[in-house]
Coordinates of C-alpha atoms in Angstrom, one line a residue:
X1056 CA 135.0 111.0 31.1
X1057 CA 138.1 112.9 29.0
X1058 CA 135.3 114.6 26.7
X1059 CA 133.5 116.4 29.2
X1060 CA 136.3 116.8 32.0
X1061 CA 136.6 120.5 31.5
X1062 CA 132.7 120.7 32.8
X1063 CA 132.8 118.0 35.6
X1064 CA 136.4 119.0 37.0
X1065 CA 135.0 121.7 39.0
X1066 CA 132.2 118.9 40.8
X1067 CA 134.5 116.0 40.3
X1068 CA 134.6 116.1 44.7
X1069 CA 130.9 116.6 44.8
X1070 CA 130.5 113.5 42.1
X1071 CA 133.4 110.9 43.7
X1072 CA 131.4 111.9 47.0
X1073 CA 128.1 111.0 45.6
X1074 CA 129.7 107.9 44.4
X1075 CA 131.6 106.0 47.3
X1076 CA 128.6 104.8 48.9
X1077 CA 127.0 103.3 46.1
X1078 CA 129.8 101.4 46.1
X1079 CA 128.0 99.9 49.3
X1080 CA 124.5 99.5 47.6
X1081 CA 122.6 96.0 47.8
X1082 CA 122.5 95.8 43.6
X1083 CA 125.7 94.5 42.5
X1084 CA 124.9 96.1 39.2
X1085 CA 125.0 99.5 41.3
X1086 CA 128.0 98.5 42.7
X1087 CA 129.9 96.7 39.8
X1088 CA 129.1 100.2 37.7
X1089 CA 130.5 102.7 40.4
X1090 CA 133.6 100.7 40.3
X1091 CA 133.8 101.1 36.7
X1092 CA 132.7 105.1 36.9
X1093 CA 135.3 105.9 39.7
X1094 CA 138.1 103.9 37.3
X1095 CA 137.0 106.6 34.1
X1096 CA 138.0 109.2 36.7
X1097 CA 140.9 107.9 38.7
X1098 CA 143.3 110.1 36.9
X1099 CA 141.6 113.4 38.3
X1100 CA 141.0 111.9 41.9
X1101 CA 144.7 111.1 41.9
X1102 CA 145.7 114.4 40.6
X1103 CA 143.7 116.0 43.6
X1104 CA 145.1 114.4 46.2
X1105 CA 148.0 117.4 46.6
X1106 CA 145.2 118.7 49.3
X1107 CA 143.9 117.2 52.5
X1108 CA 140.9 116.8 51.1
X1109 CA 142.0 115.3 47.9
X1110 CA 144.2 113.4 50.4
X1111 CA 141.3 111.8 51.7
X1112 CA 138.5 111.2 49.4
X1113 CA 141.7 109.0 47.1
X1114 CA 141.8 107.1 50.2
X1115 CA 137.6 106.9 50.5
X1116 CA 137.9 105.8 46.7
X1117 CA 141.0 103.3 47.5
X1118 CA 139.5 101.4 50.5
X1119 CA 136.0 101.6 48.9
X1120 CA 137.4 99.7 45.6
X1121 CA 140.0 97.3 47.8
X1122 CA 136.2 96.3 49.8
X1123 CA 134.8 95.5 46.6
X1124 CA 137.6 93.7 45.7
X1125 CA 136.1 91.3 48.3
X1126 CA 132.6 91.5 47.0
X1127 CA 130.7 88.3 47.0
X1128 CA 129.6 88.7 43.6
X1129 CA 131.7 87.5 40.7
X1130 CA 131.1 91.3 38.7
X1131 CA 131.2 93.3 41.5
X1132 CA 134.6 91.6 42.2
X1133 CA 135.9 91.8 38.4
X1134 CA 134.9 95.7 38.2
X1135 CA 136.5 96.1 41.6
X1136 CA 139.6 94.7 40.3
X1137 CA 140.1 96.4 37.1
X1138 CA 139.2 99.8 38.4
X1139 CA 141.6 99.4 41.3
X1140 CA 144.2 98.7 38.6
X1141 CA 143.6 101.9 36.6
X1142 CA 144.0 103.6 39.5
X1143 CA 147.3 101.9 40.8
X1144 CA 148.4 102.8 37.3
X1145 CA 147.5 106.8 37.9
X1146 CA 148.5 106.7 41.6
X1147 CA 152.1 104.5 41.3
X1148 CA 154.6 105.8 44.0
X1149 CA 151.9 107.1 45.7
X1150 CA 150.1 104.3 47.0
X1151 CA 152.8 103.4 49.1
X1152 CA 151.7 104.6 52.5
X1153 CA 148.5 102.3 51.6
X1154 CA 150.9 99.1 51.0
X1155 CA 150.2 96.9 53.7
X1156 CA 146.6 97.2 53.5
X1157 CA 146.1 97.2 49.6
X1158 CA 148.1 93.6 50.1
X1159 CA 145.8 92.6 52.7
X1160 CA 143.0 92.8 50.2
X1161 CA 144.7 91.5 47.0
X1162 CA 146.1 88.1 49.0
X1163 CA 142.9 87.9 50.8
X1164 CA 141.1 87.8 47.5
X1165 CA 143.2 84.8 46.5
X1166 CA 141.5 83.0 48.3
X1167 CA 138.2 83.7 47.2
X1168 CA 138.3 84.1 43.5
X1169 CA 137.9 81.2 40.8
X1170 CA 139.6 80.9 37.4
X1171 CA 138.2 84.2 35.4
X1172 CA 139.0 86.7 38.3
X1173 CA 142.1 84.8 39.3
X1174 CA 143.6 86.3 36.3
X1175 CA 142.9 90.0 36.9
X1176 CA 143.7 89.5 40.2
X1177 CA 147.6 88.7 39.1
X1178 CA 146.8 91.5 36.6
X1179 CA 146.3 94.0 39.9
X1180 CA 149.3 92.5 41.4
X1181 CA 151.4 92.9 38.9
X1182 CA 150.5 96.5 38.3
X1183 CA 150.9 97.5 42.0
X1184 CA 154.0 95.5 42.0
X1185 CA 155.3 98.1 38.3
X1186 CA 153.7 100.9 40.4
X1187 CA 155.7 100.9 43.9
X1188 CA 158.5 99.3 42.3
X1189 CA 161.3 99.3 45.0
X1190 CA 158.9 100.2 47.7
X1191 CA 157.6 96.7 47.8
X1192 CA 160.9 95.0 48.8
X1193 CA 160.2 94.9 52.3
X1194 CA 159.9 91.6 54.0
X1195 CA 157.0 92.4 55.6
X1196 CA 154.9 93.3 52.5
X1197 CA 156.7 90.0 50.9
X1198 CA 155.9 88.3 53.6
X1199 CA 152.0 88.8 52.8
X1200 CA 152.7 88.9 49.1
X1201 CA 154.5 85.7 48.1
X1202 CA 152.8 83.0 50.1
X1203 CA 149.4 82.5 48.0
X1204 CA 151.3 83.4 45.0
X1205 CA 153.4 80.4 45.3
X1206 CA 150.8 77.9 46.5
X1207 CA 148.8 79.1 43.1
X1208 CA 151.9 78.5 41.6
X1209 CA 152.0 74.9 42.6
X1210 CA 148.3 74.0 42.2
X1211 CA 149.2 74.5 38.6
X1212 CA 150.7 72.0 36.5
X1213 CA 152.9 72.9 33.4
X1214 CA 149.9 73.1 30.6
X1215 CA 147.9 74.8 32.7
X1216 CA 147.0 78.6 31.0
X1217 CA 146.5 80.2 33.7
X1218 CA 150.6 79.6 34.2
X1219 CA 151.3 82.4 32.1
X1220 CA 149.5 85.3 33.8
X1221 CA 150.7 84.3 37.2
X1222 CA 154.5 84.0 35.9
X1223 CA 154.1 87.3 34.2
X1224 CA 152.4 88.8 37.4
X1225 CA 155.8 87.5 39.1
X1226 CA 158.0 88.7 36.4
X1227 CA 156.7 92.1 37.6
X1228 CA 156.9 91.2 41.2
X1229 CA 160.6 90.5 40.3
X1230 CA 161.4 93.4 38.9
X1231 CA 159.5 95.8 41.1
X1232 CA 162.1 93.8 43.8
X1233 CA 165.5 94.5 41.7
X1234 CA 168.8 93.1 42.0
X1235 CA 169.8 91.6 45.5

């Protein structure tokens, strides 16, 4: 995506528009690559977002990828979840108006996910949580937040290794949160 920016920036609308509703097509391969191709530009969709347009076709990308997030298939819901982390990472502060419905998705998914996904899943989390920072310490977003975090928590025993993502997507969580 970086090599040829300089010749796609001027379409890059036109192309995210093409995009969006493939992420809607009946191949999960379809889908599980649009996630992937919308991640490579993230940084340019976030970057456009200073205009009403812009404004809107981030938040076509954002609920696009938080849907596939929920995908049935295993792929689909892997390249959902890493894409929608590369662009938490390009976005930060400025998902915040998008908050209570990014959390929605993400605790929703929770539910859903097995043992490979679970871990990119508290990946995403952790990200959002380094990308709002402060923003996040309301008790309504905790509220949603912390429950299926902490019952994952305690369906895992000591050795488990899937221990360490989760307590590192909470050492985020923490810190996002601050002192108090």
């Amino acid at each position: 995506a970086e090599g040829c920016i300089n010749g796609l920036l001027p379409h890059l609308s036109q192309i995210v528009a093409i995009l969006v509703p493939l992420l809607e097509d009946t191949c999960s391969l379809v889908r599980s690559i649009t996630c992937w191709t919308l991640s490579r530009y993230s940084k340019w969709i976030v970057q456009d977002m200073g205009h009403p347009p812009g404004y809107a076709q981030f938040g076509n990308v954002l609920n696009g990828l938080l849907r596939r997030i929920l995908d049935n298939n295993k792929r689909v819901q892997e390249a959902a979840c890493s894409a929608f982390a590369t662009l938490e990472e390009e976005a930060a502060e400025e998902l915040s108006p998008w908050l209570d419905v990014i959390l929605q998705h993400l605790m929703y998914a929770f539910g859903r996910y097995q043992r490979r996904n679970l871990r990119i899943l508290y990946d995403a989390v952790g990200t959002l949580a380094d990308a709002v920072g402060s923003e996040l310490n309301e008790p309504k977003y905790l509220e949603i937040l912390m429950p299926p975090l902490i019952t994952k928590w305690q369906q895992l025993s000591d050795s488990d290794k899937d221990l360490f993502p989760l307590l590192e997507c909470f050492t985020s969580i923490a810190q996002a949160l601050g002192p108090g």
